[in-house]
mmCIF file of C-alpha atoms in Angstrom:
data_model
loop_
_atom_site.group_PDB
_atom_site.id
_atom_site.type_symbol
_atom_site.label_atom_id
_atom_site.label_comp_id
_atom_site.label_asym_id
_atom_site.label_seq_id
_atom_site.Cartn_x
_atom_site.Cartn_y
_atom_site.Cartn_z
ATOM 1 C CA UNK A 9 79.824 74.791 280.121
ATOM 2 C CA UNK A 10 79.124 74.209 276.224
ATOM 3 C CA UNK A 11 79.648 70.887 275.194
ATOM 4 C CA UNK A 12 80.945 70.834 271.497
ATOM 5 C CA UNK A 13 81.194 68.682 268.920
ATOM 6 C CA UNK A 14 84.617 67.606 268.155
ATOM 7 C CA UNK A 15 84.120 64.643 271.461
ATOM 8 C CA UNK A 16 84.374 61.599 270.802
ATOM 9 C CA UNK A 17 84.494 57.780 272.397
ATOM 10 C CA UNK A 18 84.947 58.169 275.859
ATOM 11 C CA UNK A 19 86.345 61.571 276.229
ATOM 12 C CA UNK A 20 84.098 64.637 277.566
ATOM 13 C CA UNK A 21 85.578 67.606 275.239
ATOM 14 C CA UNK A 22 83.936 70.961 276.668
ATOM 15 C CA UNK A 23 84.986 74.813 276.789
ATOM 16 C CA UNK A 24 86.177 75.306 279.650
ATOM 17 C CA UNK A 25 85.946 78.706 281.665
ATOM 18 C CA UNK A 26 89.683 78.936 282.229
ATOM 19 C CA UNK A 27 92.082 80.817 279.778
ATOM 20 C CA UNK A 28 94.336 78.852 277.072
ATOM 21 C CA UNK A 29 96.765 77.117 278.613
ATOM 22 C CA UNK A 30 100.486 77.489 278.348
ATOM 23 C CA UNK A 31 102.342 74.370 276.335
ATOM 24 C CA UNK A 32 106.048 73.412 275.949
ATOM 25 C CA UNK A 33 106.078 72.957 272.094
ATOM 26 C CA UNK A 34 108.778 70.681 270.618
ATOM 27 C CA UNK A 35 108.607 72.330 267.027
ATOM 28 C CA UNK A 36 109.408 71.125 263.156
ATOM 29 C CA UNK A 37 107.611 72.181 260.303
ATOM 30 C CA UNK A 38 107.112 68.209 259.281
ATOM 31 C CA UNK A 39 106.812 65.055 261.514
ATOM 32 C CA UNK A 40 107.762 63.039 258.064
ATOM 33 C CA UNK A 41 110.409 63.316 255.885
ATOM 34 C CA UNK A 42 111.404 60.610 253.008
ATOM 35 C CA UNK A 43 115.224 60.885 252.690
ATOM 36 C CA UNK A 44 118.670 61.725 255.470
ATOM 37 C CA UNK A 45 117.446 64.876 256.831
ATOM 38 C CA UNK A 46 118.920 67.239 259.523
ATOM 39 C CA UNK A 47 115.799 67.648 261.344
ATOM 40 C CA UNK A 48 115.592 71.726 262.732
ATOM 41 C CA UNK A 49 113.553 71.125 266.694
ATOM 42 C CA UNK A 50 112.831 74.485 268.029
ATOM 43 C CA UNK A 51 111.888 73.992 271.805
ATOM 44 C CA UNK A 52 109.575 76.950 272.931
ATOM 45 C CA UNK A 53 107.512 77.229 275.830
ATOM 46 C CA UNK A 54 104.200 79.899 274.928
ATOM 47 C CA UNK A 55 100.593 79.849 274.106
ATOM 48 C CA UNK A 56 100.383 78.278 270.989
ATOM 49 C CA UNK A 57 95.993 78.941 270.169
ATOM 50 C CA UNK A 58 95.628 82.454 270.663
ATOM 51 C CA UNK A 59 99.144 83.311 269.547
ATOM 52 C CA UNK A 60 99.795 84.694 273.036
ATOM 53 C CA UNK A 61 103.125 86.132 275.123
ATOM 54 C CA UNK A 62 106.011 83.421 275.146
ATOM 55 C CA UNK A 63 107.782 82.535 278.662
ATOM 56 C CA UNK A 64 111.435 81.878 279.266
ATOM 57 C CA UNK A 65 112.655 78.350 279.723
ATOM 58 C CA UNK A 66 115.230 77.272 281.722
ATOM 59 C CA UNK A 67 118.120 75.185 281.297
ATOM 60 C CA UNK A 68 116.251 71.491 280.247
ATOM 61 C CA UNK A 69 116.534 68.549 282.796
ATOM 62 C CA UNK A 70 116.578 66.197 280.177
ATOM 63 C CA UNK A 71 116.033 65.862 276.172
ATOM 64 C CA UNK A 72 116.859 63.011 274.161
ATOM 65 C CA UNK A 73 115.580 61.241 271.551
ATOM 66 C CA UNK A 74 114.579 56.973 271.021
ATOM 67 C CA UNK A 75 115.013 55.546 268.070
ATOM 68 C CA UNK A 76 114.073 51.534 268.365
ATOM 69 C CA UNK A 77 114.814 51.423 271.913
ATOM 70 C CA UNK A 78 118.439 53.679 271.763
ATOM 71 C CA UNK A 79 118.828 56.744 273.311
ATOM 72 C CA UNK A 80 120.703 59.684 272.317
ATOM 73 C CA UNK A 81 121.243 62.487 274.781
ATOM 74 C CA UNK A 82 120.496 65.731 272.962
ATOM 75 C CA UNK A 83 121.411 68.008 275.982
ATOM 76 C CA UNK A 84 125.129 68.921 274.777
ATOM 77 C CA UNK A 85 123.781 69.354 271.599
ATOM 78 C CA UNK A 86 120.903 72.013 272.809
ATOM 79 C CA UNK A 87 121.675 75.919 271.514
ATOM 80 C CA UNK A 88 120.414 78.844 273.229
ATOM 81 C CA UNK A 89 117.964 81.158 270.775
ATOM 82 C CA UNK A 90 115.924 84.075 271.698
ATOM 83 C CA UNK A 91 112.376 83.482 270.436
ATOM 84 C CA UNK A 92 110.382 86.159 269.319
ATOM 85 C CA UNK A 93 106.355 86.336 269.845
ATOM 86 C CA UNK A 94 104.040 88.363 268.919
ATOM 87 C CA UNK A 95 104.206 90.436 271.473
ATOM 88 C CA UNK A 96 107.515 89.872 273.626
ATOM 89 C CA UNK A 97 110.748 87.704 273.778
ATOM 90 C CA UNK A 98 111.826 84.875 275.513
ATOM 91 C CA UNK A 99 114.695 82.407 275.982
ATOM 92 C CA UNK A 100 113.918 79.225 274.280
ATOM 93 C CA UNK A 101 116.435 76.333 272.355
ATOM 94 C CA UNK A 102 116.792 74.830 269.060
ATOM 95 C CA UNK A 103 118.630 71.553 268.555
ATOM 96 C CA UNK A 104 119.623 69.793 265.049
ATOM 97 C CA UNK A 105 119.417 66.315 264.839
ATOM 98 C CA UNK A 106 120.305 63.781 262.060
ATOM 99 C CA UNK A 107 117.783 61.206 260.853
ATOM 100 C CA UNK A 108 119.137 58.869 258.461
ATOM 101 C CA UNK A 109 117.743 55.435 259.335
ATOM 102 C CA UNK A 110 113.832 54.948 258.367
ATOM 103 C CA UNK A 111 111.717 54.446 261.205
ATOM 104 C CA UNK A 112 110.426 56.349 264.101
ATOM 105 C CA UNK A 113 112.688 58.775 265.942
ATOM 106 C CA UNK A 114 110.657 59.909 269.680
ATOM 107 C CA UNK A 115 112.160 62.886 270.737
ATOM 108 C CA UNK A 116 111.486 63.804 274.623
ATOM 109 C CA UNK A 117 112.199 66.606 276.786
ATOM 110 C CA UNK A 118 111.781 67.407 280.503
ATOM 111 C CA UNK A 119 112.211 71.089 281.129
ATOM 112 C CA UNK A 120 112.924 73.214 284.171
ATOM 113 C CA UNK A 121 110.122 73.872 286.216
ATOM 114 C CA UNK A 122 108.416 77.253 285.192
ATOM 115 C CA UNK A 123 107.480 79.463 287.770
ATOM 116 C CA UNK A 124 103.873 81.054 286.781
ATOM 117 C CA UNK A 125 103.672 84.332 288.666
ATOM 118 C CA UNK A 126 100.061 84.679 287.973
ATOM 119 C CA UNK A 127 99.432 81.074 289.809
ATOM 120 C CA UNK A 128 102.486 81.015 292.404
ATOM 121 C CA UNK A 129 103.082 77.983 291.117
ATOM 122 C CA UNK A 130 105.650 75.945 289.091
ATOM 123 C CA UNK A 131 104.190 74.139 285.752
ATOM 124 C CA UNK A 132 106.759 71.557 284.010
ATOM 125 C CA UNK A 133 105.522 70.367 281.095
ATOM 126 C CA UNK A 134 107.274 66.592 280.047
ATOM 127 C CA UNK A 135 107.003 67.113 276.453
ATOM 128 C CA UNK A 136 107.441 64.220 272.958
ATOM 129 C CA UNK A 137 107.263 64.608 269.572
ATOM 130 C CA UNK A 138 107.639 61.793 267.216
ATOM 131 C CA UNK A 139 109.734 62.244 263.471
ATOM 132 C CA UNK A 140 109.598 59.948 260.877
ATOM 133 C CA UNK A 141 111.277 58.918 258.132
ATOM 134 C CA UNK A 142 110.093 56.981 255.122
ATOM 135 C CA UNK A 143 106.572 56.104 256.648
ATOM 136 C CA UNK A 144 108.452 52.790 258.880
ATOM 137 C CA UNK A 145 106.557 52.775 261.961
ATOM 138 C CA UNK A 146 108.944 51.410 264.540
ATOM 139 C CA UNK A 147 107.680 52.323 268.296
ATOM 140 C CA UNK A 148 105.660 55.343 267.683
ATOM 141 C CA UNK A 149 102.918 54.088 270.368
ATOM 142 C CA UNK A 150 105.722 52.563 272.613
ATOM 143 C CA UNK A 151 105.679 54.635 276.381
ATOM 144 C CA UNK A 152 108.951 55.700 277.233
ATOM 145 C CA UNK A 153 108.847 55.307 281.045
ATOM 146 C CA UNK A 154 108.879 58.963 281.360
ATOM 147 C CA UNK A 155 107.040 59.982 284.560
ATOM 148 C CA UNK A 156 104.246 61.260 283.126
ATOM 149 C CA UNK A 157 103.525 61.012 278.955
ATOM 150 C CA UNK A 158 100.913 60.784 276.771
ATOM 151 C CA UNK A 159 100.740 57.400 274.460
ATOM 152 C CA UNK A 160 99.437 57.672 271.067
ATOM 153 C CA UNK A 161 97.018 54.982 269.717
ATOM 154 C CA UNK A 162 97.288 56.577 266.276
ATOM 155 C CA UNK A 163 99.831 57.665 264.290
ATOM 156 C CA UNK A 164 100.712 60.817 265.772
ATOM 157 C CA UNK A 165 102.935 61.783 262.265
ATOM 158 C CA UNK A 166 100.012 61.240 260.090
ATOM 159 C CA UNK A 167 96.490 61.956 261.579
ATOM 160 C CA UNK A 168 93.731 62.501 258.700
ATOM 161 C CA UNK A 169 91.512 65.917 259.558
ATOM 162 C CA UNK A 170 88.221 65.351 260.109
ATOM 163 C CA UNK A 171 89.219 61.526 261.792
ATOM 164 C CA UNK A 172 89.765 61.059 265.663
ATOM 165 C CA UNK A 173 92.926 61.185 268.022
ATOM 166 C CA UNK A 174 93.071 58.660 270.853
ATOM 167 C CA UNK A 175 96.019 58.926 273.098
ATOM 168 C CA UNK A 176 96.111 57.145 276.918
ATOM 169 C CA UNK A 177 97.796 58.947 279.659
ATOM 170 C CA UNK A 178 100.212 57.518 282.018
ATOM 171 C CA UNK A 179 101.535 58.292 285.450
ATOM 172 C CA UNK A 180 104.648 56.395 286.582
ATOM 173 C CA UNK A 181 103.690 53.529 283.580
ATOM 174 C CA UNK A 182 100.222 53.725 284.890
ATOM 175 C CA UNK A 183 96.571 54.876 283.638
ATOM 176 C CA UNK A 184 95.738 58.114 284.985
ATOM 177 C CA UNK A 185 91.806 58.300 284.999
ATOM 178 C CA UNK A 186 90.059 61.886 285.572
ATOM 179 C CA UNK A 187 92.762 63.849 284.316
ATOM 180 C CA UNK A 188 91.817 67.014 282.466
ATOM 181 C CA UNK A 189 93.889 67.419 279.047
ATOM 182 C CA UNK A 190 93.962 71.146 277.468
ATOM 183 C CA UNK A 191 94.091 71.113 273.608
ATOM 184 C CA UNK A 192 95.048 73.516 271.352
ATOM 185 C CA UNK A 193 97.054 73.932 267.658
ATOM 186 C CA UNK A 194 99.521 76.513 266.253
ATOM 187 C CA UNK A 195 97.413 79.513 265.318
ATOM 188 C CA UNK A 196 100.379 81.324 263.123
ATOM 189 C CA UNK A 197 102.930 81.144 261.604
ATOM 190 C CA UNK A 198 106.643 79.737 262.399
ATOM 191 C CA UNK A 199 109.674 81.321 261.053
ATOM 192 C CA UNK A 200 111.897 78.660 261.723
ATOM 193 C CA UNK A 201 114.793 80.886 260.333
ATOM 194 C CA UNK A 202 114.039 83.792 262.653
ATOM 195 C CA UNK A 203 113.016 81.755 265.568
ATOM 196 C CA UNK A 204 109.468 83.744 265.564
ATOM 197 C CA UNK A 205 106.150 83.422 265.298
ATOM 198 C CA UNK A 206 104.192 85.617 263.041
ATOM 199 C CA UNK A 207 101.616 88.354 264.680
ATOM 200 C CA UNK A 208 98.951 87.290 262.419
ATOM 201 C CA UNK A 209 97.177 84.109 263.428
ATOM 202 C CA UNK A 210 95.734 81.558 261.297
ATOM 203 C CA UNK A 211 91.857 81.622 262.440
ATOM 204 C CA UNK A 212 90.082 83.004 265.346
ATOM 205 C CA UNK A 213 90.611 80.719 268.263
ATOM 206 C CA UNK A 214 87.792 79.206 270.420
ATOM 207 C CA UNK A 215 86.452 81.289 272.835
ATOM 208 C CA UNK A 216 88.130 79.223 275.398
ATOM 209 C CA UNK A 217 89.980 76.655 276.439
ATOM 210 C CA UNK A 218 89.301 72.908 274.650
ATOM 211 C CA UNK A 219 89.456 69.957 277.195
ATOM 212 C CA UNK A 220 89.123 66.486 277.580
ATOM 213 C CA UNK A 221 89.070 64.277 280.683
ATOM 214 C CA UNK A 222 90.424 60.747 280.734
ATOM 215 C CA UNK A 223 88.782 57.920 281.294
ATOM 216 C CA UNK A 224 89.447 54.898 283.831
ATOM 217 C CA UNK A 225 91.907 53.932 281.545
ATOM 218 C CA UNK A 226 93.799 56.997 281.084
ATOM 219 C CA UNK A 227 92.438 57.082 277.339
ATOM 220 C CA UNK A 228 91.090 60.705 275.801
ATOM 221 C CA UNK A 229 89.637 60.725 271.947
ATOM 222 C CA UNK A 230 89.291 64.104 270.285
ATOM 223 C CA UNK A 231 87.967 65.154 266.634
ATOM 224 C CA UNK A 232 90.299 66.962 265.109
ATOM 225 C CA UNK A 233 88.714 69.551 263.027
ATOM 226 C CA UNK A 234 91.254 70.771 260.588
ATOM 227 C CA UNK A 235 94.788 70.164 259.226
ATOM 228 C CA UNK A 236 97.813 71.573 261.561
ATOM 229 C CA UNK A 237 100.166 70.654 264.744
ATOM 230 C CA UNK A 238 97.654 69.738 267.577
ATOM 231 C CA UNK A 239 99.044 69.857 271.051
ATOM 232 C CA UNK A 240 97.732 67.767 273.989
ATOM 233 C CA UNK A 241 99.003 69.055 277.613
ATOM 234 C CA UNK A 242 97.536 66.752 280.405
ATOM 235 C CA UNK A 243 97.618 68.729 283.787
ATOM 236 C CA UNK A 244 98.823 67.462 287.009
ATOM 237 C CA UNK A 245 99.189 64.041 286.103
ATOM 238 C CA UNK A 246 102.780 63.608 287.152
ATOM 239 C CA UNK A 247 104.021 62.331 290.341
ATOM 240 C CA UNK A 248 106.011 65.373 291.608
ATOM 241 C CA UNK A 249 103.921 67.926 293.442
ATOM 242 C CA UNK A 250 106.191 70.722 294.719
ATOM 243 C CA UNK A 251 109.186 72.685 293.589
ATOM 244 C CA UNK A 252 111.038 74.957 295.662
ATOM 245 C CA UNK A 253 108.211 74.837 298.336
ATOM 246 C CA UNK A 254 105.622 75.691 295.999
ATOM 247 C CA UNK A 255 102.769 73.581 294.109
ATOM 248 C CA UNK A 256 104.131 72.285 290.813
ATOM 249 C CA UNK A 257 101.723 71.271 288.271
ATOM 250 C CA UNK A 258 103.886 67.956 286.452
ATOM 251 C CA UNK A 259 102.010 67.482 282.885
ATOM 252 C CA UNK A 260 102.005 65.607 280.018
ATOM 253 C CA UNK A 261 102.188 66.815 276.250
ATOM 254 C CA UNK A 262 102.275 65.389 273.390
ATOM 255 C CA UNK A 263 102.044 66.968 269.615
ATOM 256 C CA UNK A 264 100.797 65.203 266.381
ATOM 257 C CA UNK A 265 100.461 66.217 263.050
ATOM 258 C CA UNK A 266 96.969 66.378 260.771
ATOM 259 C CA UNK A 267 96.897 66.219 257.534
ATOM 260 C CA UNK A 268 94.462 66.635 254.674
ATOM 261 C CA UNK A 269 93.937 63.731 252.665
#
């Protein structure tokens, strides 16, 4: 295993052996806008790094969105899309939303269990994103008492590239230490009018997987290398264990935004 660069504080970032991981993306072109905006969420479930085959999602379990401690139910509003990859279709959603207030708007979304053929066994990736409008930080780093989530100590709307990402992992409101957390950033392109990605990706993607493992405090730092959406999916680190008699692998993931200053 080839230890890399990019790890920081107390994280261990490595390649690992295994292939890129699948992660539930929660998509916008911007995590900051300055003025009312109708914010566009495409909610796809594929391989983000190597621009890989997309996977069908089923109907959500839950999706809504906290702004200042309010939540608004998004699942009526939720719309059906086919999303096109680069090399197959899936079902996926898209939901609009209105931000009008300034502040931080944390959307979250627990999704149907996916069965993974390849694994026999279900993955369910609990999934936030966090909009903002007019640079007000209101509760970006505040957990949401999800079952499993990922809590950003930095601005996750407004990370400089070439700076560090600390986030701290939680399990039922509590550290999870040991927990391996796959990381990876959208490789292409997103036609957010066609719901596609493009077949041409960005760069060439490592030649494996990039993890880190938490510490006894659930915390993970990672240097992020370059501008882009950066996904973090935590594996396993969820209470629930089995779906529909099978193993169910109940993670965490969270997406921030890096910017060049």
């Amino acid at each position: 295993m080839n230890k890399l660069a990019l790890s920081v504080g107390a994280a261990a970032l490595a390649v690992s052996a295994s292939s890129f991981a699948h992660f539930q993306l929660l998509h916008t072109p911007e995590a900051m806008v300055d003025k009312p905006t109708t914010v566009d969420m495409k909610l796809v479930f594929g391989h983000p790094m190597d621009n890989g085959h997309v996977m069908d999602m089923g109907q959500p379990e839950a999706f809504f969105v906290d702004f200042k401690g309010k939540r608004t139910d998004l699942i009526p509003a939720l719309k059906a899309v086919t999303w096109t990859g680069p090399d197959n279709q899936a079902a996926a959603y898209q939901v609009s939303h209105k931000i009008q207030r300034n502040g931080d708007y944390v959307f979250a979304l627990t999704p149907a269990p996916y069965y993974e053929k390849g694994e026999d066994i279900y993955i369910q990736q609990i999934t936030k994103r966090v909009i903002n409008k007019a640079g007000l930080p209101t509760g970006w780093d505040q957990p949401l008492g999800l079952k499993t989530e990922i809590v950003p100590k930095n601005k996750p709307y407004q990370i400089l590239a070439g700076s560090t990402f600390t986030g701290q992992l939680l399990s039922e409101g509590k550290p999870a230490a040991g927990v391996e957390c796959e990381i990876e950033f959208i490789n292409t392109k997103v036609d957010q009018a066609a719901n596609a990605f493009s077949k041409d990706n960005f760069r060439e993607p490592p030649a494996s997987a990039l993890v880190a493992i938490t510490d006894d405090n659930g915390m993970f730092t990672f240097g992020i290398p370059t501008a882009g959406q950066w996904g973090f999916a935590c594996l396993g680190s969820g209470p629930d264990t089995e779906h529909e008699g099978k193993e169910l692998s109940q993670d965490a993931v969270l997406w921030i935004d890096v910017i060049d200053l």
